[in-house]
């Protein structure tokens, strides 16, 4: 399998190669091929915005007609749909994190041991075990394999969806708070109430590559009709809050300003910050927090480091100023120290999505406020648009989004 790209240059090259194949995507995408050549493998690049959805949509519409590319465009827009949905209900993310901690602390030892064994690829259902091991080894799974395995975990093994989602979050190199949490909720039957996704052997026989089913051990457990829904209790508070209202262009600046780059958007050279002239740029990793708080796999920690290092190198070259990547146990304190050392009066950043970066913002704001330093978030106009459409289900969202894409000048995206 060709590795997924973790730099902007690599993502641009992969995208250029995939672009002509967009026209076959609708008919080929559901097959789990060995090597995954039928799908783009762009998810880590899109999740961290080494490449933006706007660039992908613009190129797609420049090379293909809307009807020929619609399925592809829809899939590319699913990420923004999930992000927009979660943006209005951030407590679904924090509630999931809280449940993971509670379950780890309170579940009986035999349930935790079973969860560990299934995640290690020792369930006894050979094809599901291959999928678990593929995730641990490569950090990637095809969408169909994610659906099968999540369904197996919840509905066949009877394990809490929250812990399965945490296993994915720790290992997927494209781990995305919105796409992951909400897709797991969907498989569990919580996201679209009453609609569960049930794994069936005949579906694997149709869509999986031969290697996945070469060992049929335990497959009677996923025979058609053998897996029945186990509807978990929904602990989430689904009430909505208003969408945050961030500026979509940079207001006039006075004083010394710095750009804080983070893992939610690593393409400052395209979009509303492209003409910014910061005095300094910085990004931060936190190996300790990745390991102790989120229990991320070493592959995922390495991938985070690579994408941030790429973002910093490009930002330094684009803005022509000092750009550093620092590992710090306490990111908020480190950003505060960096801002003070450059005598900044303002720190500017892309608005973080609901997830780990945003979780650190209250502490960061107070650290900066203590030094009289302002924190300004800028949102891409295309995110503001998409999030405004994502109030309810995907299909009403797509109706508005596709109308918007068809009517907007694709060069302006
Ligand atoms: C249980 C479960 C957990 C998931 N967790 C994540 C996750 O943590 N991070 C993540 O990026 N995706 C997640 N997905 C969605 C999807 O599986 C991946 O985005 C996709 O498989 C990535 O591979 P690709 O880039 O080759 O996709 P392609 O088929 O080439 O699609 C192109 C792009 O469209 C977007 N996309 C495609 N399908 C989806 C989808 N169903 N939801 C959201 N965006 C989509 C992605 O940005 C993807 O890169 C999850 C799906 C399920 C069922």
Coordinates of C-alpha atoms and ligand atoms in Angstrom, one line a residue:
X1 CA 0.0 0.0 0.0
X2 CA 1.4 3.4 -0.9
X3 CA 1.7 5.5 2.2
X4 CA -0.8 8.4 2.6
X5 CA 0.7 11.8 2.2
X6 CA 1.7 13.8 5.3
X7 CA 3.1 16.9 3.7
X8 CA 1.3 19.5 1.5
X9 CA 3.6 18.7 -1.5
X10 CA 2.9 15.0 -1.1
X11 CA -0.9 15.6 -0.8
X12 CA -0.9 17.8 -3.9
X13 CA 0.9 15.1 -5.8
X14 CA -1.5 12.4 -4.7
X15 CA -4.5 14.6 -5.4
X16 CA -3.1 15.4 -8.9
X17 CA -2.8 11.7 -9.6
X18 CA -6.3 10.9 -8.2
X19 CA -8.1 13.8 -9.9
X20 CA -8.7 12.0 -13.3
X21 CA -10.0 9.0 -11.4
X22 CA -12.8 11.0 -9.7
X23 CA -15.1 10.0 -12.5
X24 CA -14.8 6.3 -11.6
X25 CA -15.1 7.0 -7.8
X26 CA -18.9 6.5 -7.5
X27 CA -18.8 3.0 -8.9
X28 CA -15.5 1.8 -7.3
X29 CA -15.4 3.4 -3.9
X30 CA -17.3 0.7 -1.9
X31 CA -14.8 -2.1 -2.7
X32 CA -12.2 -2.8 -0.1
X33 CA -9.3 -3.5 -2.4
X34 CA -6.0 -4.7 -1.2
X35 CA -3.8 -1.5 -1.4
X36 CA -6.9 0.7 -1.5
X37 CA -6.1 2.1 -5.0
X38 CA -9.8 2.9 -5.7
X39 CA -10.0 5.6 -3.0
X40 CA -8.0 8.7 -2.6
X41 CA -6.3 8.1 0.8
X42 CA -6.3 11.8 1.3
X43 CA -8.0 11.8 4.7
X44 CA -5.0 12.7 6.9
X45 CA -4.2 15.5 4.5
X46 CA -7.8 16.8 4.5
X47 CA -8.3 16.3 8.2
X48 CA -5.2 18.5 9.0
X49 CA -5.8 20.7 6.0
X50 CA -2.4 20.1 4.3
X51 CA -4.8 20.4 1.4
X52 CA -8.1 22.2 1.8
X53 CA -11.5 20.9 0.8
X54 CA -11.9 24.2 -1.1
X55 CA -8.8 23.3 -3.3
X56 CA -10.2 19.8 -3.9
X57 CA -13.7 21.1 -4.8
X58 CA -12.3 23.8 -7.1
X59 CA -10.0 21.4 -9.0
X60 CA -12.8 18.8 -9.2
X61 CA -15.2 21.3 -10.7
X62 CA -12.6 22.6 -13.1
X63 CA -12.0 19.0 -14.5
X64 CA -15.3 17.2 -14.2
X65 CA -19.0 18.1 -14.6
X66 CA -21.0 18.4 -11.4
X67 CA -23.1 15.2 -12.1
X68 CA -20.0 13.1 -12.9
X69 CA -18.3 14.2 -9.7
X70 CA -21.3 14.5 -7.4
X71 CA -20.6 11.3 -5.3
X72 CA -17.0 12.4 -4.8
X73 CA -18.0 15.9 -3.8
X74 CA -20.6 14.6 -1.4
X75 CA -18.0 12.4 0.3
X76 CA -15.5 15.3 0.5
X77 CA -18.3 17.4 2.1
X78 CA -19.2 14.8 4.7
X79 CA -16.3 15.9 6.9
X80 CA -17.5 19.5 7.0
X81 CA -21.1 18.3 7.6
X82 CA -20.0 16.3 10.7
X83 CA -17.8 19.2 11.8
X84 CA -20.7 21.6 11.5
X85 CA -23.1 19.2 13.3
X86 CA -20.6 19.0 16.2
X87 CA -19.9 22.7 16.2
X88 CA -23.5 23.2 17.4
X89 CA -23.3 20.4 20.0
X90 CA -19.7 20.5 21.4
X91 CA -20.9 18.7 24.5
X92 CA -21.2 15.5 22.4
X93 CA -17.4 15.5 22.1
X94 CA -16.6 16.4 25.7
X95 CA -19.3 13.9 26.9
X96 CA -17.7 11.1 24.8
X97 CA -14.3 11.9 26.3
X98 CA -15.8 11.8 29.8
X99 CA -17.5 8.5 29.1
X100 CA -14.3 6.9 27.9
X101 CA -12.6 7.8 31.2
X102 CA -15.6 6.6 33.2
X103 CA -15.8 3.3 31.4
X104 CA -12.1 2.7 31.7
X105 CA -12.3 3.3 35.4
X106 CA -15.6 1.5 36.2
X107 CA -16.2 -1.4 33.8
X108 CA -15.6 -4.9 35.2
X109 CA -12.1 -6.3 34.5
X110 CA -13.5 -9.1 32.2
X111 CA -15.2 -6.5 29.9
X112 CA -12.1 -4.4 29.7
X113 CA -10.0 -7.5 28.9
X114 CA -12.4 -8.5 26.2
X115 CA -12.3 -5.0 24.7
X116 CA -8.5 -5.2 24.7
X117 CA -8.5 -8.6 23.0
X118 CA -10.9 -7.6 20.3
X119 CA -8.9 -4.4 19.6
X120 CA -5.7 -6.4 19.5
X121 CA -7.2 -8.6 16.7
X122 CA -8.0 -11.6 19.0
X123 CA -11.7 -11.9 18.7
X124 CA -11.6 -15.2 16.9
X125 CA -13.4 -13.9 13.9
X126 CA -10.5 -14.0 11.4
X127 CA -11.6 -11.2 9.0
X128 CA -12.4 -8.8 11.8
X129 CA -9.1 -9.6 13.4
X130 CA -7.3 -8.8 10.2
X131 CA -9.1 -5.4 10.1
X132 CA -8.0 -4.6 13.7
X133 CA -4.4 -5.5 12.9
X134 CA -4.5 -3.4 9.7
X135 CA -5.5 -0.4 11.7
X136 CA -2.8 -0.9 14.3
X137 CA -0.1 -1.5 11.7
X138 CA -1.0 1.1 9.0
X139 CA -3.3 3.7 10.8
X140 CA -5.8 3.4 7.9
X141 CA -9.0 1.6 7.2
X142 CA -11.2 1.8 4.2
X143 CA -14.7 3.3 5.0
X144 CA -16.5 0.0 4.5
X145 CA -14.0 -1.8 6.8
X146 CA -14.6 0.9 9.5
X147 CA -18.3 0.3 9.2
X148 CA -18.0 -3.5 9.4
X149 CA -15.6 -3.4 12.4
X150 CA -17.5 -0.8 14.4
X151 CA -20.7 -2.8 13.9
X152 CA -18.9 -6.0 14.9
X153 CA -17.6 -4.3 18.1
X154 CA -21.0 -2.8 19.1
X155 CA -23.6 -5.3 17.9
X156 CA -21.8 -8.6 17.8
X157 CA -19.3 -8.3 20.7
X158 CA -21.7 -6.1 22.8
X159 CA -18.9 -3.7 23.7
X160 CA -19.5 0.0 24.5
X161 CA -19.2 2.1 21.3
X162 CA -17.3 4.8 23.2
X163 CA -14.3 2.5 23.7
X164 CA -14.4 1.3 20.1
X165 CA -14.4 4.9 19.0
X166 CA -11.5 5.6 21.3
X167 CA -9.5 2.7 19.8
X168 CA -10.0 4.3 16.3
X169 CA -9.1 7.7 17.7
X170 CA -5.8 6.4 19.1
X171 CA -4.7 4.7 15.9
X172 CA -6.3 6.3 12.8
X173 CA -3.8 8.7 11.2
X174 CA -6.8 10.7 10.0
X175 CA -8.5 10.7 13.4
X176 CA -11.0 13.4 13.3
X177 CA -13.1 14.3 16.4
X178 CA -16.3 14.9 14.4
X179 CA -16.1 12.2 11.7
X180 CA -15.0 9.5 14.1
X181 CA -17.3 10.2 17.1
X182 CA -20.4 10.8 14.9
X183 CA -19.8 7.8 12.6
X184 CA -19.5 5.5 15.6
X185 CA -22.7 7.0 17.0
X186 CA -24.3 6.4 13.6
X187 CA -23.2 2.7 13.5
X188 CA -24.5 2.3 17.1
X189 CA -28.0 3.7 16.0
X190 CA -27.7 6.9 18.1
X191 CA -27.0 9.4 15.4
X192 CA -30.0 8.6 13.2
X193 CA -32.3 7.3 15.9
X194 CA -33.4 3.7 15.3
X195 CA -31.1 3.3 12.3
X196 CA -28.2 0.9 13.1
X197 CA -25.6 -0.5 10.7
X198 CA -25.4 -4.3 11.0
X199 CA -22.4 -6.2 9.6
X200 CA -23.3 -9.1 7.3
X201 CA -21.0 -11.7 5.8
X202 CA -22.6 -11.5 2.4
X203 CA -21.7 -7.8 2.3
X204 CA -18.1 -8.7 3.0
X205 CA -18.2 -11.4 0.3
X206 CA -19.4 -8.8 -2.2
X207 CA -17.0 -6.0 -1.3
X208 CA -13.9 -7.3 0.5
X209 CA -10.7 -8.4 -1.3
X210 CA -10.1 -12.1 -1.3
X211 CA -7.3 -11.9 1.4
X212 CA -9.7 -10.6 4.0
X213 CA -11.8 -13.7 3.7
X214 CA -9.1 -16.3 3.1
X215 CA -9.5 -17.6 6.6
X216 CA -13.2 -18.1 7.4
X217 CA -12.6 -18.8 11.1
X218 CA -15.4 -17.5 13.3
X219 CA -17.3 -16.1 10.3
X220 CA -20.6 -17.8 11.4
X221 CA -20.7 -15.0 14.0
X222 CA -21.3 -12.4 11.3
X223 CA -23.4 -14.6 9.0
X224 CA -26.4 -12.8 7.6
X225 CA -29.0 -12.4 10.3
X226 CA -26.7 -13.4 13.1
X227 CA -25.9 -9.9 14.2
X228 CA -28.9 -8.1 15.7
X229 CA -29.0 -4.5 17.0
X230 CA -27.9 -3.7 20.5
X231 CA -29.2 -0.2 21.0
X232 CA -27.0 1.5 23.7
X233 CA -28.3 4.1 26.1
X234 CA -27.5 7.6 24.7
X235 CA -25.8 9.6 27.4
X236 CA -25.2 12.6 25.1
X237 CA -26.9 15.9 25.6
X238 CA -28.1 16.8 22.1
X239 CA -29.2 20.3 22.7
X240 CA -27.9 22.9 20.3
X241 CA -25.9 26.0 20.9
X242 CA -25.5 28.9 18.4
X243 CA -22.6 28.6 15.9
X244 CA -19.6 30.7 17.0
X245 CA -19.3 33.9 14.9
X246 CA -15.7 34.4 13.9
X247 CA -14.4 36.9 11.3
X248 CA -13.7 35.4 7.9
X249 CA -11.0 38.0 7.0
X250 CA -8.3 39.5 9.0
X251 CA -9.2 42.8 10.7
X252 CA -6.7 45.7 10.5
X253 CA -3.7 45.0 12.8
X254 CA -1.8 47.2 15.2
X255 CA 1.2 46.1 17.2
X256 CA 3.2 42.9 16.9
X257 CA 1.3 39.8 15.9
X258 CA 2.1 36.1 15.9
X259 CA 0.5 33.2 14.0
X260 CA -0.3 30.1 16.0
X261 CA -0.6 27.1 13.7
X262 CA -2.4 24.1 14.9
X263 CA -3.4 20.6 13.6
X264 CA -6.9 21.6 12.5
X265 CA -5.7 23.8 9.6
X266 CA -2.2 23.7 8.3
X267 CA -2.6 25.7 5.0
X268 CA -2.1 29.3 6.1
X269 CA -0.7 30.2 2.6
X270 CA -4.2 29.7 1.1
X271 CA -7.3 31.5 2.3
X272 CA -7.9 34.4 4.7
X273 CA -4.4 34.4 6.3
X274 CA -2.4 34.3 3.0
X275 CA -1.7 38.0 3.1
X276 CA -1.1 38.2 6.8
X277 CA 2.4 39.5 7.8
X278 CA 3.0 38.0 11.2
X279 CA 6.2 38.8 13.2
X280 CA 6.5 35.2 14.3
X281 CA 4.9 31.8 13.7
X282 CA 4.8 28.8 16.0
X283 CA 3.2 25.4 16.4
X284 CA 3.3 23.1 19.3
X285 CA 3.2 19.3 19.9
X286 CA 2.7 17.7 23.2
X287 CA 4.1 14.2 23.3
X288 CA 3.2 13.9 27.0
X289 CA -0.4 14.9 26.6
X290 CA -0.8 12.7 23.4
X291 CA 0.5 9.7 25.4
X292 CA -0.9 10.3 28.9
X293 CA -4.2 12.0 28.1
X294 CA -5.2 10.5 24.8
X295 CA -3.1 7.3 24.7
X296 CA -2.3 7.9 21.0
X297 CA -0.3 5.3 19.1
X298 CA 3.3 6.1 18.4
X299 CA 2.4 6.1 14.6
X300 CA -0.2 8.8 15.2
X301 CA 2.2 10.9 17.4
X302 CA 4.8 10.7 14.6
X303 CA 2.2 11.7 12.0
X304 CA 1.1 14.7 14.1
X305 CA 4.7 15.8 14.4
X306 CA 5.2 15.4 10.6
X307 CA 2.2 17.4 9.5
X308 CA 3.0 20.2 12.0
X309 CA 6.6 20.3 11.0
X310 CA 5.5 20.6 7.3
X311 CA 3.1 23.4 8.2
X312 CA 5.8 25.3 10.1
X313 CA 8.4 24.9 7.3
X314 CA 5.9 26.2 4.7
X315 CA 4.7 29.0 7.0
X316 CA 8.2 30.2 7.7
X317 CA 9.0 30.3 3.9
X318 CA 5.7 31.9 3.0
X319 CA 5.7 34.7 5.7
X320 CA 9.5 35.1 5.8
X321 CA 9.7 35.2 9.6
X322 CA 10.9 33.0 12.4
X323 CA 8.8 29.8 12.6
X324 CA 9.3 27.2 15.3
X325 CA 7.8 23.8 16.3
X326 CA 8.1 23.1 20.0
X327 CA 7.2 20.1 22.1
X328 CA 5.7 21.2 25.4
X329 CA 4.0 19.4 28.3
X330 CA 1.8 22.5 28.8
X331 CA 0.8 23.9 25.4
X332 CA -1.1 26.9 26.8
X333 CA 1.9 28.0 28.9
X334 CA 4.3 27.4 26.0
X335 CA 2.2 29.6 23.6
X336 CA 2.1 32.3 26.3
X337 CA 5.9 32.2 26.8
X338 CA 6.4 32.3 23.0
X339 CA 4.1 35.3 22.6
X340 CA 5.8 37.2 25.4
X341 CA 9.3 36.4 24.1
X342 CA 8.4 38.0 20.8
X343 CA 6.6 40.9 22.5
X344 CA 3.4 40.1 20.7
X345 CA 0.3 42.1 21.4
X346 CA -1.9 39.6 19.5
X347 CA -1.9 35.9 18.6
X348 CA -3.9 35.0 15.4
X349 CA -5.0 31.4 14.5
X350 CA -7.5 29.6 12.4
X351 CA -10.6 28.9 14.5
X352 CA -10.1 25.4 16.0
X353 CA -12.8 22.8 15.4
X354 CA -14.4 21.0 18.3
X355 CA -11.8 18.6 19.6
X356 CA -8.5 18.6 21.5
X357 CA -7.2 21.9 20.1
X358 CA -10.4 23.8 21.1
X359 CA -10.4 22.1 24.6
X360 CA -7.1 23.9 25.4
X361 CA -8.4 27.3 24.4
X362 CA -10.0 28.5 27.7
X363 CA -6.6 28.0 29.5
X364 CA -4.8 29.6 26.6
X365 CA -7.0 32.6 26.6
X366 CA -6.4 33.2 30.2
X367 CA -2.6 32.8 29.9
X368 CA -2.6 35.3 27.1
X369 CA -5.0 37.7 28.8
X370 CA -2.7 37.8 31.9
X371 CA 0.0 39.3 29.6
X372 CA -2.5 41.6 27.9
X373 CA -2.2 39.6 24.6
X374 CA -5.3 39.3 22.4
X375 CA -6.3 36.0 20.8
X376 CA -8.1 36.3 17.5
X377 CA -9.6 33.4 15.6
X378 CA -10.3 33.6 11.8
X379 CA -12.6 31.2 10.1
X380 CA -12.6 30.2 6.4
X381 CA -15.7 31.6 4.8
X382 CA -16.4 28.2 3.2
X383 CA -16.5 26.6 6.7
X384 CA -18.9 29.3 7.9
X385 CA -21.2 28.5 5.0
X386 CA -21.0 24.8 5.3
X387 CA -21.5 24.8 9.1
X388 CA -24.6 27.0 8.7
X389 CA -26.1 24.3 6.5
X390 CA -25.3 21.4 8.9
X391 CA -28.1 21.9 11.4
X392 CA -29.9 18.5 10.8
X393 CA -29.5 15.5 8.5
X394 CA -26.9 15.1 5.7
X395 CA -29.4 15.2 2.9
X396 CA -30.9 18.6 3.7
X397 CA -27.3 19.7 4.2
X398 CA -26.3 18.4 0.8
X399 CA -29.2 20.0 -0.9
X400 CA -28.1 23.4 0.3
X401 CA -24.4 22.7 -0.1
X402 CA -24.7 21.4 -3.7
X403 CA -26.8 24.4 -4.7
X404 CA -24.1 26.6 -3.2
X405 CA -21.3 24.7 -5.0
X406 CA -23.1 24.9 -8.3
X407 CA -24.0 28.5 -8.0
X408 CA -20.7 29.8 -6.6
X409 CA -17.8 30.6 -8.8
X410 CA -15.6 27.6 -8.1
X411 CA -12.4 29.7 -8.6
X412 CA -13.5 31.8 -5.6
X413 CA -13.9 28.8 -3.2
Ligands
LIG1 C1 -16.7 4.2 12.3 C2 -16.1 5.2 11.4 C3 -15.1 6.1 11.9 C4 -14.5 7.0 11.0 N1 -13.5 7.8 11.5 C5 -13.0 8.8 10.7 C6 -11.9 9.6 11.2 O1 -11.6 9.6 12.4 N2 -11.4 10.5 10.4 C7 -11.8 10.6 9.1 O2 -11.2 11.4 8.3 N3 -12.8 9.9 8.6 C8 -13.4 8.9 9.4 N4 -14.4 8.1 8.9 C9 -14.9 8.4 7.5 C10 -14.3 7.7 6.3 O3 -14.2 6.3 6.6 C11 -12.9 8.2 6.0 O4 -12.9 9.6 5.8 C12 -12.4 7.6 4.7 O5 -12.5 6.2 4.7 C13 -10.9 8.1 4.4 O6 -10.3 7.4 3.4 P1 -10.0 8.1 2.0 O7 -9.4 9.4 2.2 O8 -9.4 7.1 1.1 O9 -11.5 8.4 1.5 P2 -12.1 8.7 0.0 O10 -13.2 7.7 -0.2 O11 -11.1 8.9 -1.0 O12 -12.9 10.0 0.3 C14 -12.3 11.3 0.0 C15 -12.5 12.2 1.3 O13 -13.8 12.4 1.6 C16 -14.0 12.5 3.0 N5 -14.9 11.4 3.4 C17 -15.1 10.2 2.7 N6 -16.0 9.5 3.4 C18 -16.3 10.1 4.5 C19 -17.2 9.9 5.6 N7 -18.0 8.8 5.6 N8 -17.2 10.8 6.6 C20 -16.5 11.9 6.6 N9 -15.6 12.2 5.6 C21 -15.6 11.3 4.5 C22 -12.6 12.3 3.6 O14 -12.1 13.6 3.8 C23 -11.9 11.6 2.5 O15 -10.5 11.8 2.6 C24 -15.0 7.2 9.7 C25 -16.0 6.3 9.2 C26 -16.5 5.4 10.0 C27 -17.6 4.4 9.5

